Short mmCIF file of C-alpha atoms in Angstrom, two decimals:
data_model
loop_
_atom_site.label_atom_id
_atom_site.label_comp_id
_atom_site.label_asym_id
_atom_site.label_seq_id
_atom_site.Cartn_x
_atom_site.Cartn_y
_atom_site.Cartn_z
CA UNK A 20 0.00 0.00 0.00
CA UNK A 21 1.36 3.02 -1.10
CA UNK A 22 2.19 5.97 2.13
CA UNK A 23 -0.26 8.55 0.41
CA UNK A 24 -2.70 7.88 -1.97
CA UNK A 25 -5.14 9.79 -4.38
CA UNK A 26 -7.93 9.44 -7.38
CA UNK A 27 -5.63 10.72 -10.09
CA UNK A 28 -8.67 12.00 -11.83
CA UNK A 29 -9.04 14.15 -14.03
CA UNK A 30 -12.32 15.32 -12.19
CA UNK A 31 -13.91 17.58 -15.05
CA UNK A 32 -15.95 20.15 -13.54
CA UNK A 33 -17.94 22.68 -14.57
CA UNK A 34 -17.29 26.23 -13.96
CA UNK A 35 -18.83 27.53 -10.81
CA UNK A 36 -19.60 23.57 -9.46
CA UNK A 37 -17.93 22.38 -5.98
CA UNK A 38 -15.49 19.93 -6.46
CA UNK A 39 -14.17 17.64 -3.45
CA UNK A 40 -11.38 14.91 -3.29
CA UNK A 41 -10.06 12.78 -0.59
CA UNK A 42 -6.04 11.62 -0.11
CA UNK A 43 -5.79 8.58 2.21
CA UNK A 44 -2.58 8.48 4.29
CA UNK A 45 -1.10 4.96 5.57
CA UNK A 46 1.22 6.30 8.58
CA UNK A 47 -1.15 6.69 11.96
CA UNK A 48 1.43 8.50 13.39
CA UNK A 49 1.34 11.14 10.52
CA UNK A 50 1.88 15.06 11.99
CA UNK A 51 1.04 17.75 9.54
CA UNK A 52 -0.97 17.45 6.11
CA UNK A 53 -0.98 20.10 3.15
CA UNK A 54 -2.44 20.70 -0.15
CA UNK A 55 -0.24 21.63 -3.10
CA UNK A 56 -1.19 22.87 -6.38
CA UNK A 57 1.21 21.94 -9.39
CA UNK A 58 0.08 23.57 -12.47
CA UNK A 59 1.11 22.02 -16.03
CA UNK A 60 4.93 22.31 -16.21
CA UNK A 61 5.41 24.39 -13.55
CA UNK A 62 6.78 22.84 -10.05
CA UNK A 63 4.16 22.48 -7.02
CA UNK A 64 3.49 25.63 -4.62
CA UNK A 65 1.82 25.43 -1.36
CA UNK A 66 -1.77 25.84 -1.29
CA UNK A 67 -3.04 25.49 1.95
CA UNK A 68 -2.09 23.28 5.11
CA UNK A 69 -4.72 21.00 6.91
CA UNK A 70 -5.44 21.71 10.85
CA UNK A 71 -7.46 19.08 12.88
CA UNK A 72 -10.17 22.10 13.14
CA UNK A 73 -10.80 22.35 8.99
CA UNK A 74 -9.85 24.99 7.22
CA UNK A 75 -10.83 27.58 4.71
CA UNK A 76 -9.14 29.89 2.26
CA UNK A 77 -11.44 31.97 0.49
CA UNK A 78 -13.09 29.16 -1.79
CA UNK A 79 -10.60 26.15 -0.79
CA UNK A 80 -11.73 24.30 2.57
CA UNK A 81 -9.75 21.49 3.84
CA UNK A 82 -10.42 18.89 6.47
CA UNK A 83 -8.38 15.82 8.51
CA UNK A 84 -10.03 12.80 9.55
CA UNK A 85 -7.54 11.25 11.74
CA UNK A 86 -9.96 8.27 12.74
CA UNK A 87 -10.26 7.41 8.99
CA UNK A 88 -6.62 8.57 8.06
CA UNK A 89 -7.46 10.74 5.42
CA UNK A 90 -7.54 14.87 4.05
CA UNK A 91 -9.79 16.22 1.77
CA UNK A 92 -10.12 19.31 -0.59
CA UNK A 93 -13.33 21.00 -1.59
CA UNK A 94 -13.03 24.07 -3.96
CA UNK A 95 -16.14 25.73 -4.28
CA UNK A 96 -17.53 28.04 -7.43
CA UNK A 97 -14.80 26.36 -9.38
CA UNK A 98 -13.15 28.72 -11.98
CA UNK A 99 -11.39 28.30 -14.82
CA UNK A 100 -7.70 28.68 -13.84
CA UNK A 101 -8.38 26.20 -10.56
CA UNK A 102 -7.59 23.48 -13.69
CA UNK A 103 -4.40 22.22 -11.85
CA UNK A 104 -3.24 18.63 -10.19
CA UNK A 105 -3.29 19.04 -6.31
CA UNK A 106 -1.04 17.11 -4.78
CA UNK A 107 -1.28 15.69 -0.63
CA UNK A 108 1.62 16.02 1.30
CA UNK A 109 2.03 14.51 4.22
CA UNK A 110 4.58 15.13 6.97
CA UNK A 111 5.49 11.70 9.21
CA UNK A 112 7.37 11.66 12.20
CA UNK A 113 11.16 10.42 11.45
CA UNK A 114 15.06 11.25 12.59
CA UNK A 115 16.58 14.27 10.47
CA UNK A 116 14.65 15.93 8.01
CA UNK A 117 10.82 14.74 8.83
CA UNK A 118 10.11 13.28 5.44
CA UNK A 119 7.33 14.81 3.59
CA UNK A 120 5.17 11.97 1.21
CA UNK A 121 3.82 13.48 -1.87
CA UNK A 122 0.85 11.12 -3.02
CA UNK A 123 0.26 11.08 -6.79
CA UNK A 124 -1.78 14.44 -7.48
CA UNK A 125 -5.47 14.45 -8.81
CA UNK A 126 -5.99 16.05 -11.54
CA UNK A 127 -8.58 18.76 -11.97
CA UNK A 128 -10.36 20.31 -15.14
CA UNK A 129 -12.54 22.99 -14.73
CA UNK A 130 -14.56 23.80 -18.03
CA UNK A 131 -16.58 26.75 -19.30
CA UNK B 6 10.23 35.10 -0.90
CA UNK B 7 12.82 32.19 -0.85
CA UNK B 8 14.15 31.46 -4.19
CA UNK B 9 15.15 28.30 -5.27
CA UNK B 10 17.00 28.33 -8.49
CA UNK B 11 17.70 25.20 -10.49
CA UNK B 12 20.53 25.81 -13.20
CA UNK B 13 19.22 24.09 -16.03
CA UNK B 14 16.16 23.84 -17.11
CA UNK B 15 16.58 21.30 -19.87
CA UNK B 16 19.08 19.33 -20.55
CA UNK B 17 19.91 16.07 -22.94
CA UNK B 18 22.89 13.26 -22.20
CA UNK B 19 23.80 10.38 -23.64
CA UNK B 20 23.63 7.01 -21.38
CA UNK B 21 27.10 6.54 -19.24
CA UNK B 22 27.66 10.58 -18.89
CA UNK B 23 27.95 11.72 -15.67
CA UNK B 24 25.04 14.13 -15.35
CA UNK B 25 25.54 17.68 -12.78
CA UNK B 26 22.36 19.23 -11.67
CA UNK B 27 23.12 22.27 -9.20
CA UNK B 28 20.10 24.05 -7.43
CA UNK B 29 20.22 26.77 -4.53
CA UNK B 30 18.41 28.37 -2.59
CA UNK B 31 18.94 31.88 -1.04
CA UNK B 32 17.19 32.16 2.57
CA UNK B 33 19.85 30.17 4.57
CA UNK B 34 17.36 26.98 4.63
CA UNK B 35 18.98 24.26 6.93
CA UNK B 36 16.93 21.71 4.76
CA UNK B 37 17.21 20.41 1.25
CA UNK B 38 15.44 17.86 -1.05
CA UNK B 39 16.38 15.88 -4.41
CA UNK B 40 13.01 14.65 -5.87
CA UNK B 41 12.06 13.38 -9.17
CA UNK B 42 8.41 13.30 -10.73
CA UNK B 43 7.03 10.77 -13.00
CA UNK B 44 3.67 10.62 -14.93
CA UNK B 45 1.64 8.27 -12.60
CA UNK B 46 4.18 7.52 -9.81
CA UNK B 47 4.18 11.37 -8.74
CA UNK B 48 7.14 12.93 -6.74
CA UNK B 49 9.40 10.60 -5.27
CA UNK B 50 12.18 11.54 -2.53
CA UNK B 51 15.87 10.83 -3.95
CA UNK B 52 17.98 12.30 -1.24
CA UNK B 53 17.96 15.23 1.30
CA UNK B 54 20.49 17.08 3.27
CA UNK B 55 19.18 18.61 6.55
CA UNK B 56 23.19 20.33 7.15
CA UNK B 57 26.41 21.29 5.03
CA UNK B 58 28.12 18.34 4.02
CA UNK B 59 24.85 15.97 5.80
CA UNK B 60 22.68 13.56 3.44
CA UNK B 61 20.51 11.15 4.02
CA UNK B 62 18.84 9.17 1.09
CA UNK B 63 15.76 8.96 0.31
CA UNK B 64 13.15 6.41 -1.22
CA UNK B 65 15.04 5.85 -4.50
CA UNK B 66 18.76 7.07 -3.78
CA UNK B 67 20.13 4.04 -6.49
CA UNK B 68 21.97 5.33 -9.19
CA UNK B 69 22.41 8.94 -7.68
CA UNK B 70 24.84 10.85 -5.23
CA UNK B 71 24.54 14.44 -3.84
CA UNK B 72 26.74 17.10 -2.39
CA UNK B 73 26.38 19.82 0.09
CA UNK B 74 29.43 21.54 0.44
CA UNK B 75 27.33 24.95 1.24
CA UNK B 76 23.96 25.66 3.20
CA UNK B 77 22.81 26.96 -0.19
CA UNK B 78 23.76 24.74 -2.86
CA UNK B 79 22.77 21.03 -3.03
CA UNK B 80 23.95 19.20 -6.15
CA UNK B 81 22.16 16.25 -7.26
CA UNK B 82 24.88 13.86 -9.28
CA UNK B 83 24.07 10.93 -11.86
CA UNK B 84 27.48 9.06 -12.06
CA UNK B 85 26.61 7.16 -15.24
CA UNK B 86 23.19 8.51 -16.89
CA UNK B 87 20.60 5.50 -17.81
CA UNK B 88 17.35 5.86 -19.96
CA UNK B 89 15.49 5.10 -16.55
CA UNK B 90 16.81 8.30 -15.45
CA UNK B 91 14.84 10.24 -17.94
CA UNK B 92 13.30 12.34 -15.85
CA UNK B 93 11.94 15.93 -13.88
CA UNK B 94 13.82 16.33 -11.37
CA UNK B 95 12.25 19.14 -8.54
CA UNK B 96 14.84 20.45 -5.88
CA UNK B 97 13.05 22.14 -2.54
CA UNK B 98 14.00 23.75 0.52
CA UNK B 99 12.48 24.00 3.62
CA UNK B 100 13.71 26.43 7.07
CA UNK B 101 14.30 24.36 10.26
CA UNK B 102 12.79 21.83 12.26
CA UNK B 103 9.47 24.08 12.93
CA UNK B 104 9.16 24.76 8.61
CA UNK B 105 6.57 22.69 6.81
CA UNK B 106 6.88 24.67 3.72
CA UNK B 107 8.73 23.14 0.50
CA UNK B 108 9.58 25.57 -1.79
CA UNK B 109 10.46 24.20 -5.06
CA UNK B 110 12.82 25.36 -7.92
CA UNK B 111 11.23 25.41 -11.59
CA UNK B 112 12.72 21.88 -12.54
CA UNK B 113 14.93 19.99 -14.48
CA UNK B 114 14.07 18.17 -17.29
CA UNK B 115 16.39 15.19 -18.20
CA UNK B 116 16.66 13.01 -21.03
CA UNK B 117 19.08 10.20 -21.51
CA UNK B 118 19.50 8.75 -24.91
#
C-alpha cells in the first residue's frame, strides 16, 4: 500500500460547481498534512495546510479525519484557472529531516 | 520570498555521462530535497540534506549521489546517466525543524538517450 494515496482524476468540472477529493494516508502517526497545487509544467506551490479544526481559504476548505486517516479538498464556485493537479503532502514523524510523502496528485479540469 | 533556483532547465545526455544538476536556494534553509516526478508515480524523494556536508537518502537514492558543500547549494549527481533516469527532477528547501513549507525550484528536465 502506497504511504499517500489519491484518485488521479481528471475530475472535469464545470465552472462555478464544488469539487471535493479525498487523499488517504497509511502512517497513523502522521503530523502535519498540506495541499499543493502543481500547475502544467510548472513545479508544485503550497496551497493550503490542513489543521485538525478544517480549514478555509477563500473558496478552498480542507479537512483531517484522523480516525479514517485521510484529508480532503473542496473548492467551491470552481473557476477556470483552478484546472491544476493538487497534490497531498504529508509530513510523518522520522530522525533528520521529517520526510514529507507526496501522493500522486489528482488532476482537476474545470470547463466553461 | 525564498528562491530556489535550479541551473538548467533542460538538458539532454547520452547514457554513461555523468550528469551535474546544481540548485540553490537563497534564505539560509537548513533543509534540502532531491526529488524526481514521473507521470503516474508522482514525486518521489531521492535524497535530502538537513546540514552542510549531511545527506541522508531517500526512497530511490540508487543510481544517484549528492553534495552539500554549502547551506545553499545542493547538487544532485548521476554518475553514469541510464534511460530510466529520464526524468523531472524538482529540488526544494524548507527552514528548520518548525518549517513545513517546500519551496520548489522550476525543474529539471532530463533526457538520456
Amino acid at each position: 500500500r502506497k504511504e499517500v494515496e489519491q484518485d488521479p482524476g481528471p475530475f472535469n468540472v464545470p465552472e462555478g460547481a464544488t469539487v471535493a477529493f479525498n487523499c488517504t494516508y497509511s502512517n497513523s502517526a502522521s503530523q502535519s498534512f498540506f495541499w499543493y497545487r502543481q500547475d502544467c509544467r510548472k513545479e508544485p506551490k503550497l496551497l493550503m495546510s490542513v489543521y485538525s479544526s478544517g480549514n478555509e481559504d477563500g473558496r478552498f476548505t480542507a479537512q483531517l479525519n484522523r480516525a479514517s486517516q485521510y484529508i480532503s479538498l473542496l473548492i467551491r464556485d470552481s473557476k477556470l484557472s483552478d484546472s491544476a493537479t493538487y497534490l497531498c503532502v504529508v509530513r510523518g514523524v522520522k530522525a533528520a529531516g521529517n520526510k514529507l510523502t507526496f501522493g500522486g496528485g489528482t488532476r482537476v479540469l474545470v470547463k466553461p | 520570498d525564498v528562491k530556489v533556483t535550479q541551473s538548467s532547465r533542460y538538458l539532454v545526455k547520452r547514457t554513461g555521462e555523468k550528469v551535474f544538476l546544481e540548485c540553490v536556494q537563497d534564505m539560509d534553509h537548513e533543509n534540502m530535497f532531491w526529488y524526481r516526478q514521473d507521470p503516474g508515480l508522482g514525486l518521489r524523494l531521492i535524497y535530502f540534506s538537513y546540514d552542510v556536508k549531511m545527506k541522508e537518502k531517500g526512497d530511490i537514492p540508487e543510481g544517484y549521489s549528492v553534495s552539500r558543500e554549502k547551506k545553499e547549494r545542493f547538487s544532485l549527481i548521476l554518475e553514469s546517466a541510464s534511460t530510466n533516469q529520464t526524468s523531472m527532477y524538482l529540488c526544494a528547501s524548507r527552514g528548520g525543524s518548525g518549517a513545513n513549507v517546500l519551496t520548489f525550484g522550476a525543474g529539471s528536465r532530463l533526457t538520456v538517450l
